[in-house]
Amino acid sequence: MSTVKAAVMAAKAGNTFDYSVLPEAISTDLRAGADRIRSLVKPSVGDIIAIGQELQIAKGKLEHGRFGEWIVAEFCMSARSAENYMRAAALAADKNEIVSDLPLTTLYLLAAPSTPNQVRDKIIARFQGGEVIPVEAVKRMVCEAKEAAREAQEEEKEKRHQASLHPSSRRRRQRRLERAEEQRRQREEAREQAESAANEMVQLLEERLGADLPRFLELHLIMQTGHVWLDTVVTRLRSGKP
């Protein structure tokens, strides 16, 4: 939503902020800041950064809890949107020249607190080098970095847990892990064998049944509807019973 639309909504809703409880100088600064934010009507990266800077200044002038009241009264702005603006401004603090040229989605991705610093710096360095990185590629890089960070945390957590165990408990845990890994390997092997068998069965049916294959599939579907499975047919064939 543009700042103009937000201001209109605020006016219609009758939202007002009580400036009378503030010192005159701060009240004047906040009113001027609100006017400057409302004047930034284009959804450009530069405007996003400018709004974030104004919000940072305003937040620094207000007591705890009053900032949320102010952004709602003046702009009908959510706390989450305000945080997005301020994070974008913080990211641009020492990199404004390159950050101002980024696509908006990329800016928010890089400014998000969940984005690891290492990948953020790497992506910005590539932009600074003149490389054009599509938004989807940035998303993929951020996701991969988050997953790598999560795995590293899990590995470190497991190491600390292992170190805290008594040697006998550690050995028992290791054996459980090995059994679980063996069971996983066996399941994967069984799945691969079943997939191979299914492919071979399809080939045999196509070769042997030929034009009768559609009728076979139709009969199979009828059997399943009546809860009679293919293994029943195989059993009857092996026993020689009709």
PDB file of C-alpha atoms in Angstrom:
ATOM      1  CA  MET A   1       0.000   0.000   0.000  1.00  0.00           C
ATOM      2  CA  SER A   2       1.389   3.447  -0.877  1.00  0.00           C
ATOM      3  CA  THR A   3       1.964   6.005   1.843  1.00  0.00           C
ATOM      4  CA  VAL A   4      -0.703   8.244   0.274  1.00  0.00           C
ATOM      5  CA  LYS A   5      -3.343   5.501   0.493  1.00  0.00           C
ATOM      6  CA  ALA A   6      -2.285   4.764   4.066  1.00  0.00           C
ATOM      7  CA  ALA A   7      -2.652   8.411   5.001  1.00  0.00           C
ATOM      8  CA  VAL A   8      -6.124   8.548   3.485  1.00  0.00           C
ATOM      9  CA  MET A   9      -7.118   5.424   5.378  1.00  0.00           C
ATOM     10  CA  ALA A  10      -5.779   6.917   8.589  1.00  0.00           C
ATOM     11  CA  ALA A  11      -7.800  10.077   8.060  1.00  0.00           C
ATOM     12  CA  LYS A  12     -10.968   8.106   7.360  1.00  0.00           C
ATOM     13  CA  ALA A  13     -10.438   5.929  10.392  1.00  0.00           C
ATOM     14  CA  GLY A  14     -10.016   9.010  12.572  1.00  0.00           C
ATOM     15  CA  ASN A  15      -6.652   7.802  13.870  1.00  0.00           C
ATOM     16  CA  THR A  16      -4.794  10.538  15.736  1.00  0.00           C
ATOM     17  CA  PHE A  17      -1.589  10.580  17.695  1.00  0.00           C
ATOM     18  CA  ASP A  18      -1.469  12.635  20.878  1.00  0.00           C
ATOM     19  CA  TYR A  19       1.430  14.984  20.256  1.00  0.00           C
ATOM     20  CA  SER A  20       0.493  17.126  23.253  1.00  0.00           C
ATOM     21  CA  VAL A  21       2.273  14.793  25.660  1.00  0.00           C
ATOM     22  CA  LEU A  22       5.609  15.310  23.879  1.00  0.00           C
ATOM     23  CA  PRO A  23       8.081  18.183  24.141  1.00  0.00           C
ATOM     24  CA  GLU A  24       7.379  20.797  21.472  1.00  0.00           C
ATOM     25  CA  ALA A  25      10.664  20.231  19.620  1.00  0.00           C
ATOM     26  CA  ILE A  26      10.114  16.479  19.359  1.00  0.00           C
ATOM     27  CA  SER A  27       6.476  16.970  18.380  1.00  0.00           C
ATOM     28  CA  THR A  28       7.538  19.337  15.593  1.00  0.00           C
ATOM     29  CA  ASP A  29      10.190  16.903  14.341  1.00  0.00           C
ATOM     30  CA  LEU A  30       7.767  13.967  14.325  1.00  0.00           C
ATOM     31  CA  ARG A  31       5.079  15.887  12.451  1.00  0.00           C
ATOM     32  CA  ALA A  32       7.638  16.984   9.869  1.00  0.00           C
ATOM     33  CA  GLY A  33       8.912  13.408   9.572  1.00  0.00           C
ATOM     34  CA  ALA A  34       5.385  12.116   9.039  1.00  0.00           C
ATOM     35  CA  ASP A  35       4.845  14.687   6.292  1.00  0.00           C
ATOM     36  CA  ARG A  36       8.088  13.657   4.583  1.00  0.00           C
ATOM     37  CA  ILE A  37       7.084   9.986   4.683  1.00  0.00           C
ATOM     38  CA  ARG A  38       3.692  10.793   3.176  1.00  0.00           C
ATOM     39  CA  SER A  39       5.425  12.709   0.391  1.00  0.00           C
ATOM     40  CA  LEU A  40       7.294   9.586  -0.736  1.00  0.00           C
ATOM     41  CA  VAL A  41       4.612   8.143  -2.948  1.00  0.00           C
ATOM     42  CA  LYS A  42       6.616   6.108  -5.474  1.00  0.00           C
ATOM     43  CA  PRO A  43       7.188   2.415  -4.634  1.00  0.00           C
ATOM     44  CA  SER A  44      10.899   2.717  -5.434  1.00  0.00           C
ATOM     45  CA  VAL A  45      13.832   1.310  -3.504  1.00  0.00           C
ATOM     46  CA  GLY A  46      15.073   4.829  -2.833  1.00  0.00           C
ATOM     47  CA  ASP A  47      11.748   5.765  -1.255  1.00  0.00           C
ATOM     48  CA  ILE A  48      11.708   2.597   0.831  1.00  0.00           C
ATOM     49  CA  ILE A  49      15.139   3.450   2.206  1.00  0.00           C
ATOM     50  CA  ALA A  50      14.147   7.076   2.836  1.00  0.00           C
ATOM     51  CA  ILE A  51      11.010   5.983   4.690  1.00  0.00           C
ATOM     52  CA  GLY A  52      13.081   3.575   6.766  1.00  0.00           C
ATOM     53  CA  GLN A  53      15.488   6.346   7.699  1.00  0.00           C
ATOM     54  CA  GLU A  54      12.636   8.616   8.778  1.00  0.00           C
ATOM     55  CA  LEU A  55      11.137   5.793  10.827  1.00  0.00           C
ATOM     56  CA  GLN A  56      14.479   5.129  12.518  1.00  0.00           C
ATOM     57  CA  ILE A  57      14.703   8.787  13.538  1.00  0.00           C
ATOM     58  CA  ALA A  58      11.132   8.840  14.813  1.00  0.00           C
ATOM     59  CA  LYS A  59      11.579   5.630  16.803  1.00  0.00           C
ATOM     60  CA  GLY A  60      14.625   7.118  18.497  1.00  0.00           C
ATOM     61  CA  LYS A  61      12.581  10.111  19.665  1.00  0.00           C
ATOM     62  CA  LEU A  62       9.690   8.142  21.160  1.00  0.00           C
ATOM     63  CA  GLU A  63       9.420   6.203  24.387  1.00  0.00           C
ATOM     64  CA  HIS A  64       8.984   2.438  24.282  1.00  0.00           C
ATOM     65  CA  GLY A  65       5.556   1.490  22.948  1.00  0.00           C
ATOM     66  CA  ARG A  66       4.730   4.923  21.510  1.00  0.00           C
ATOM     67  CA  PHE A  67       6.357   4.245  18.113  1.00  0.00           C
ATOM     68  CA  GLY A  68       3.763   1.588  17.280  1.00  0.00           C
ATOM     69  CA  GLU A  69       0.970   4.008  18.161  1.00  0.00           C
ATOM     70  CA  TRP A  70       2.548   6.697  15.977  1.00  0.00           C
ATOM     71  CA  ILE A  71       2.907   4.614  12.794  1.00  0.00           C
ATOM     72  CA  VAL A  72      -0.680   3.353  13.095  1.00  0.00           C
ATOM     73  CA  ALA A  73      -2.092   6.833  13.724  1.00  0.00           C
ATOM     74  CA  GLU A  74      -0.132   8.539  10.969  1.00  0.00           C
ATOM     75  CA  PHE A  75       0.025   5.865   8.262  1.00  0.00           C
ATOM     76  CA  CYS A  76      -2.046   2.821   9.298  1.00  0.00           C
ATOM     77  CA  MET A  77       1.300   1.028   9.066  1.00  0.00           C
ATOM     78  CA  SER A  78       1.920  -2.352  10.700  1.00  0.00           C
ATOM     79  CA  ALA A  79       4.929  -2.983  12.912  1.00  0.00           C
ATOM     80  CA  ARG A  80       6.148  -5.568  10.414  1.00  0.00           C
ATOM     81  CA  SER A  81       6.107  -3.088   7.527  1.00  0.00           C
ATOM     82  CA  ALA A  82       7.936  -0.527   9.642  1.00  0.00           C
ATOM     83  CA  GLU A  83      10.594  -3.113  10.515  1.00  0.00           C
ATOM     84  CA  ASN A  84      11.015  -3.957   6.817  1.00  0.00           C
ATOM     85  CA  TYR A  85      11.539  -0.290   5.977  1.00  0.00           C
ATOM     86  CA  MET A  86      14.029   0.226   8.804  1.00  0.00           C
ATOM     87  CA  ARG A  87      15.984  -2.926   7.962  1.00  0.00           C
ATOM     88  CA  ALA A  88      16.263  -1.758   4.359  1.00  0.00           C
ATOM     89  CA  ALA A  89      17.551   1.598   5.582  1.00  0.00           C
ATOM     90  CA  ALA A  90      20.049  -0.098   7.890  1.00  0.00           C
ATOM     91  CA  LEU A  91      21.337  -2.241   5.025  1.00  0.00           C
ATOM     92  CA  ALA A  92      21.791   0.873   2.894  1.00  0.00           C
ATOM     93  CA  ALA A  93      23.557   2.799   5.652  1.00  0.00           C
ATOM     94  CA  ASP A  94      27.047   2.112   4.295  1.00  0.00           C
ATOM     95  CA  LYS A  95      26.092   0.625   0.920  1.00  0.00           C
ATOM     96  CA  ASN A  96      23.488   3.096  -0.315  1.00  0.00           C
ATOM     97  CA  GLU A  97      24.897   3.435  -3.829  1.00  0.00           C
ATOM     98  CA  ILE A  98      24.609  -0.264  -4.683  1.00  0.00           C
ATOM     99  CA  VAL A  99      21.565  -1.061  -2.507  1.00  0.00           C
ATOM    100  CA  SER A 100      19.491   1.703  -4.104  1.00  0.00           C
ATOM    101  CA  ASP A 101      19.809  -0.038  -7.469  1.00  0.00           C
ATOM    102  CA  LEU A 102      18.565  -3.434  -6.249  1.00  0.00           C
ATOM    103  CA  PRO A 103      15.117  -4.825  -7.092  1.00  0.00           C
ATOM    104  CA  LEU A 104      12.728  -4.331  -4.174  1.00  0.00           C
ATOM    105  CA  THR A 105      12.298  -8.074  -3.551  1.00  0.00           C
ATOM    106  CA  THR A 106      16.068  -8.536  -3.472  1.00  0.00           C
ATOM    107  CA  LEU A 107      16.421  -5.638  -1.039  1.00  0.00           C
ATOM    108  CA  TYR A 108      13.923  -7.169   1.389  1.00  0.00           C
ATOM    109  CA  LEU A 109      15.559 -10.601   1.085  1.00  0.00           C
ATOM    110  CA  LEU A 110      18.983  -9.208   1.912  1.00  0.00           C
ATOM    111  CA  ALA A 111      17.672  -6.996   4.716  1.00  0.00           C
ATOM    112  CA  ALA A 112      15.772  -9.839   6.425  1.00  0.00           C
ATOM    113  CA  PRO A 113      17.313 -10.767   9.803  1.00  0.00           C
ATOM    114  CA  SER A 114      17.077 -14.464   8.913  1.00  0.00           C
ATOM    115  CA  THR A 115      19.462 -14.027   5.955  1.00  0.00           C
ATOM    116  CA  PRO A 116      22.964 -15.160   7.018  1.00  0.00           C
ATOM    117  CA  ASN A 117      25.532 -12.344   6.961  1.00  0.00           C
ATOM    118  CA  GLN A 118      27.943 -14.388   4.875  1.00  0.00           C
ATOM    119  CA  VAL A 119      25.585 -14.846   1.917  1.00  0.00           C
ATOM    120  CA  ARG A 120      24.316 -11.254   2.247  1.00  0.00           C
ATOM    121  CA  ASP A 121      27.852  -9.905   1.927  1.00  0.00           C
ATOM    122  CA  LYS A 122      28.624 -12.297  -0.914  1.00  0.00           C
ATOM    123  CA  ILE A 123      25.572 -11.249  -2.938  1.00  0.00           C
ATOM    124  CA  ILE A 124      26.192  -7.545  -2.389  1.00  0.00           C
ATOM    125  CA  ALA A 125      29.836  -7.979  -3.422  1.00  0.00           C
ATOM    126  CA  ARG A 126      28.690  -9.596  -6.668  1.00  0.00           C
ATOM    127  CA  PHE A 127      26.327  -6.700  -7.338  1.00  0.00           C
ATOM    128  CA  GLN A 128      29.144  -4.266  -6.595  1.00  0.00           C
ATOM    129  CA  GLY A 129      31.241  -6.123  -9.145  1.00  0.00           C
ATOM    130  CA  GLY A 130      28.653  -5.294 -11.786  1.00  0.00           C
ATOM    131  CA  GLU A 131      26.985  -8.703 -11.905  1.00  0.00           C
ATOM    132  CA  VAL A 132      23.243  -8.841 -12.496  1.00  0.00           C
ATOM    133  CA  ILE A 133      21.697 -11.557 -10.309  1.00  0.00           C
ATOM    134  CA  PRO A 134      18.026 -12.483 -10.954  1.00  0.00           C
ATOM    135  CA  VAL A 135      15.705 -12.376  -7.958  1.00  0.00           C
ATOM    136  CA  GLU A 136      15.072 -16.139  -8.179  1.00  0.00           C
ATOM    137  CA  ALA A 137      18.820 -16.784  -8.006  1.00  0.00           C
ATOM    138  CA  VAL A 138      19.079 -14.554  -4.927  1.00  0.00           C
ATOM    139  CA  LYS A 139      16.191 -16.460  -3.308  1.00  0.00           C
ATOM    140  CA  ARG A 140      17.920 -19.774  -4.028  1.00  0.00           C
ATOM    141  CA  MET A 141      21.241 -18.582  -2.611  1.00  0.00           C
ATOM    142  CA  VAL A 142      19.561 -17.284   0.549  1.00  0.00           C
ATOM    143  CA  CYS A 143      17.587 -20.535   1.021  1.00  0.00           C
ATOM    144  CA  GLU A 144      20.713 -22.647   0.541  1.00  0.00           C
ATOM    145  CA  ALA A 145      22.635 -20.500   3.013  1.00  0.00           C
ATOM    146  CA  LYS A 146      19.848 -20.816   5.585  1.00  0.00           C
ATOM    147  CA  GLU A 147      19.778 -24.600   5.146  1.00  0.00           C
ATOM    148  CA  ALA A 148      23.555 -24.817   5.494  1.00  0.00           C
ATOM    149  CA  ALA A 149      23.407 -22.696   8.649  1.00  0.00           C
ATOM    150  CA  ARG A 150      20.639 -24.886  10.068  1.00  0.00           C
ATOM    151  CA  GLU A 151      22.599 -28.065   9.354  1.00  0.00           C
ATOM    152  CA  ALA A 152      25.707 -26.581  10.940  1.00  0.00           C
ATOM    153  CA  GLN A 153      23.711 -25.693  14.063  1.00  0.00           C
ATOM    154  CA  GLU A 154      22.247 -29.198  14.239  1.00  0.00           C
ATOM    155  CA  GLU A 155      25.700 -30.732  13.824  1.00  0.00           C
ATOM    156  CA  GLU A 156      27.147 -28.519  16.544  1.00  0.00           C
ATOM    157  CA  LYS A 157      24.203 -29.337  18.809  1.00  0.00           C
ATOM    158  CA  GLU A 158      24.767 -33.051  18.236  1.00  0.00           C
ATOM    159  CA  LYS A 159      28.484 -32.697  19.017  1.00  0.00           C
ATOM    160  CA  ARG A 160      27.740 -30.925  22.300  1.00  0.00           C
ATOM    161  CA  HIS A 161      25.189 -33.561  23.205  1.00  0.00           C
ATOM    162  CA  GLN A 162      27.622 -36.373  22.412  1.00  0.00           C
ATOM    163  CA  ALA A 163      30.310 -34.724  24.534  1.00  0.00           C
ATOM    164  CA  SER A 164      27.928 -34.492  27.501  1.00  0.00           C
ATOM    165  CA  LEU A 165      27.147 -38.230  27.458  1.00  0.00           C
ATOM    166  CA  HIS A 166      28.824 -40.914  29.536  1.00  0.00           C
ATOM    167  CA  PRO A 167      31.048 -43.110  27.328  1.00  0.00           C
ATOM    168  CA  SER A 168      28.685 -46.079  27.653  1.00  0.00           C
ATOM    169  CA  SER A 169      25.689 -43.921  26.773  1.00  0.00           C
ATOM    170  CA  ARG A 170      27.632 -42.496  23.858  1.00  0.00           C
ATOM    171  CA  ARG A 171      28.322 -45.995  22.536  1.00  0.00           C
ATOM    172  CA  ARG A 172      24.666 -47.004  22.882  1.00  0.00           C
ATOM    173  CA  ARG A 173      23.575 -43.839  21.094  1.00  0.00           C
ATOM    174  CA  GLN A 174      26.082 -44.467  18.334  1.00  0.00           C
ATOM    175  CA  ARG A 175      24.765 -48.008  17.888  1.00  0.00           C
ATOM    176  CA  ARG A 176      21.190 -46.680  17.653  1.00  0.00           C
ATOM    177  CA  LEU A 177      22.273 -44.182  15.042  1.00  0.00           C
ATOM    178  CA  GLU A 178      24.046 -46.891  13.075  1.00  0.00           C
ATOM    179  CA  ARG A 179      20.972 -49.158  13.214  1.00  0.00           C
ATOM    180  CA  ALA A 180      18.747 -46.302  12.103  1.00  0.00           C
ATOM    181  CA  GLU A 181      21.085 -45.557   9.213  1.00  0.00           C
ATOM    182  CA  GLU A 182      21.149 -49.234   8.210  1.00  0.00           C
ATOM    183  CA  GLN A 183      17.350 -49.373   8.285  1.00  0.00           C
ATOM    184  CA  ARG A 184      17.183 -46.231   6.162  1.00  0.00           C
ATOM    185  CA  ARG A 185      19.645 -47.774   3.699  1.00  0.00           C
ATOM    186  CA  GLN A 186      17.601 -50.978   3.521  1.00  0.00           C
ATOM    187  CA  ARG A 187      14.380 -49.038   2.920  1.00  0.00           C
ATOM    188  CA  GLU A 188      16.051 -47.065   0.153  1.00  0.00           C
ATOM    189  CA  GLU A 189      17.411 -50.245  -1.398  1.00  0.00           C
ATOM    190  CA  ALA A 190      13.969 -51.893  -1.219  1.00  0.00           C
ATOM    191  CA  ARG A 191      12.392 -48.832  -2.823  1.00  0.00           C
ATOM    192  CA  GLU A 192      14.909 -48.915  -5.675  1.00  0.00           C
ATOM    193  CA  GLN A 193      14.299 -52.651  -6.202  1.00  0.00           C
ATOM    194  CA  ALA A 194      10.535 -52.106  -6.231  1.00  0.00           C
ATOM    195  CA  GLU A 195      10.914 -49.293  -8.755  1.00  0.00           C
ATOM    196  CA  SER A 196      13.074 -51.495 -10.964  1.00  0.00           C
ATOM    197  CA  ALA A 197      10.574 -54.355 -10.675  1.00  0.00           C
ATOM    198  CA  ALA A 198       7.714 -52.019 -11.610  1.00  0.00           C
ATOM    199  CA  ASN A 199       9.561 -50.858 -14.719  1.00  0.00           C
ATOM    200  CA  GLU A 200      10.292 -54.456 -15.719  1.00  0.00           C
ATOM    201  CA  MET A 201       6.640 -55.438 -15.152  1.00  0.00           C
ATOM    202  CA  VAL A 202       5.450 -52.601 -17.374  1.00  0.00           C
ATOM    203  CA  GLN A 203       7.821 -53.754 -20.102  1.00  0.00           C
ATOM    204  CA  LEU A 204       6.664 -57.380 -19.830  1.00  0.00           C
ATOM    205  CA  LEU A 205       2.988 -56.421 -19.916  1.00  0.00           C
ATOM    206  CA  GLU A 206       3.487 -54.234 -22.969  1.00  0.00           C
ATOM    207  CA  GLU A 207       5.446 -56.986 -24.767  1.00  0.00           C
ATOM    208  CA  ARG A 208       3.172 -59.906 -23.870  1.00  0.00           C
ATOM    209  CA  LEU A 209      -0.295 -58.353 -23.820  1.00  0.00           C
ATOM    210  CA  GLY A 210       0.017 -55.985 -26.717  1.00  0.00           C
ATOM    211  CA  ALA A 211      -3.478 -54.905 -27.774  1.00  0.00           C
ATOM    212  CA  ASP A 212      -4.955 -56.621 -24.684  1.00  0.00           C
ATOM    213  CA  LEU A 213      -3.122 -54.233 -22.312  1.00  0.00           C
ATOM    214  CA  PRO A 214      -6.019 -51.713 -22.042  1.00  0.00           C
ATOM    215  CA  ARG A 215      -8.424 -54.556 -21.102  1.00  0.00           C
ATOM    216  CA  PHE A 216      -5.917 -55.821 -18.515  1.00  0.00           C
ATOM    217  CA  LEU A 217      -5.736 -52.366 -16.929  1.00  0.00           C
ATOM    218  CA  GLU A 218      -9.523 -52.112 -16.935  1.00  0.00           C
ATOM    219  CA  LEU A 219      -9.832 -55.488 -15.174  1.00  0.00           C
ATOM    220  CA  HIS A 220      -7.162 -54.445 -12.671  1.00  0.00           C
ATOM    221  CA  LEU A 221      -9.121 -51.295 -11.834  1.00  0.00           C
ATOM    222  CA  ILE A 222     -12.318 -53.335 -11.339  1.00  0.00           C
ATOM    223  CA  MET A 223     -10.420 -55.685  -8.992  1.00  0.00           C
ATOM    224  CA  GLN A 224      -9.141 -52.785  -6.916  1.00  0.00           C
ATOM    225  CA  THR A 225     -12.634 -51.320  -6.669  1.00  0.00           C
ATOM    226  CA  GLY A 226     -13.808 -54.638  -5.207  1.00  0.00           C
ATOM    227  CA  HIS A 227     -10.744 -54.848  -2.931  1.00  0.00           C
ATOM    228  CA  VAL A 228      -9.256 -57.803  -4.793  1.00  0.00           C
ATOM    229  CA  TRP A 229      -5.536 -57.249  -5.291  1.00  0.00           C
ATOM    230  CA  LEU A 230      -3.092 -58.453  -7.933  1.00  0.00           C
ATOM    231  CA  ASP A 231      -1.314 -60.748  -5.498  1.00  0.00           C
ATOM    232  CA  THR A 232      -4.577 -62.768  -5.286  1.00  0.00           C
ATOM    233  CA  VAL A 233      -4.372 -63.421  -9.030  1.00  0.00           C
ATOM    234  CA  VAL A 234      -0.692 -64.359  -8.756  1.00  0.00           C
ATOM    235  CA  THR A 235      -1.493 -66.823  -5.948  1.00  0.00           C
ATOM    236  CA  ARG A 236      -4.214 -68.450  -8.055  1.00  0.00           C
ATOM    237  CA  LEU A 237      -1.910 -68.729 -11.052  1.00  0.00           C
ATOM    238  CA  ARG A 238       0.784 -70.392  -8.956  1.00  0.00           C
ATOM    239  CA  SER A 239      -1.699 -72.828  -7.428  1.00  0.00           C
ATOM    240  CA  GLY A 240      -3.220 -73.663 -10.801  1.00  0.00           C
ATOM    241  CA  LYS A 241      -6.685 -72.753  -9.572  1.00  0.00           C
ATOM    242  CA  PRO A 242      -9.005 -70.699 -11.852  1.00  0.00           C
TER     243      PRO A 242
END
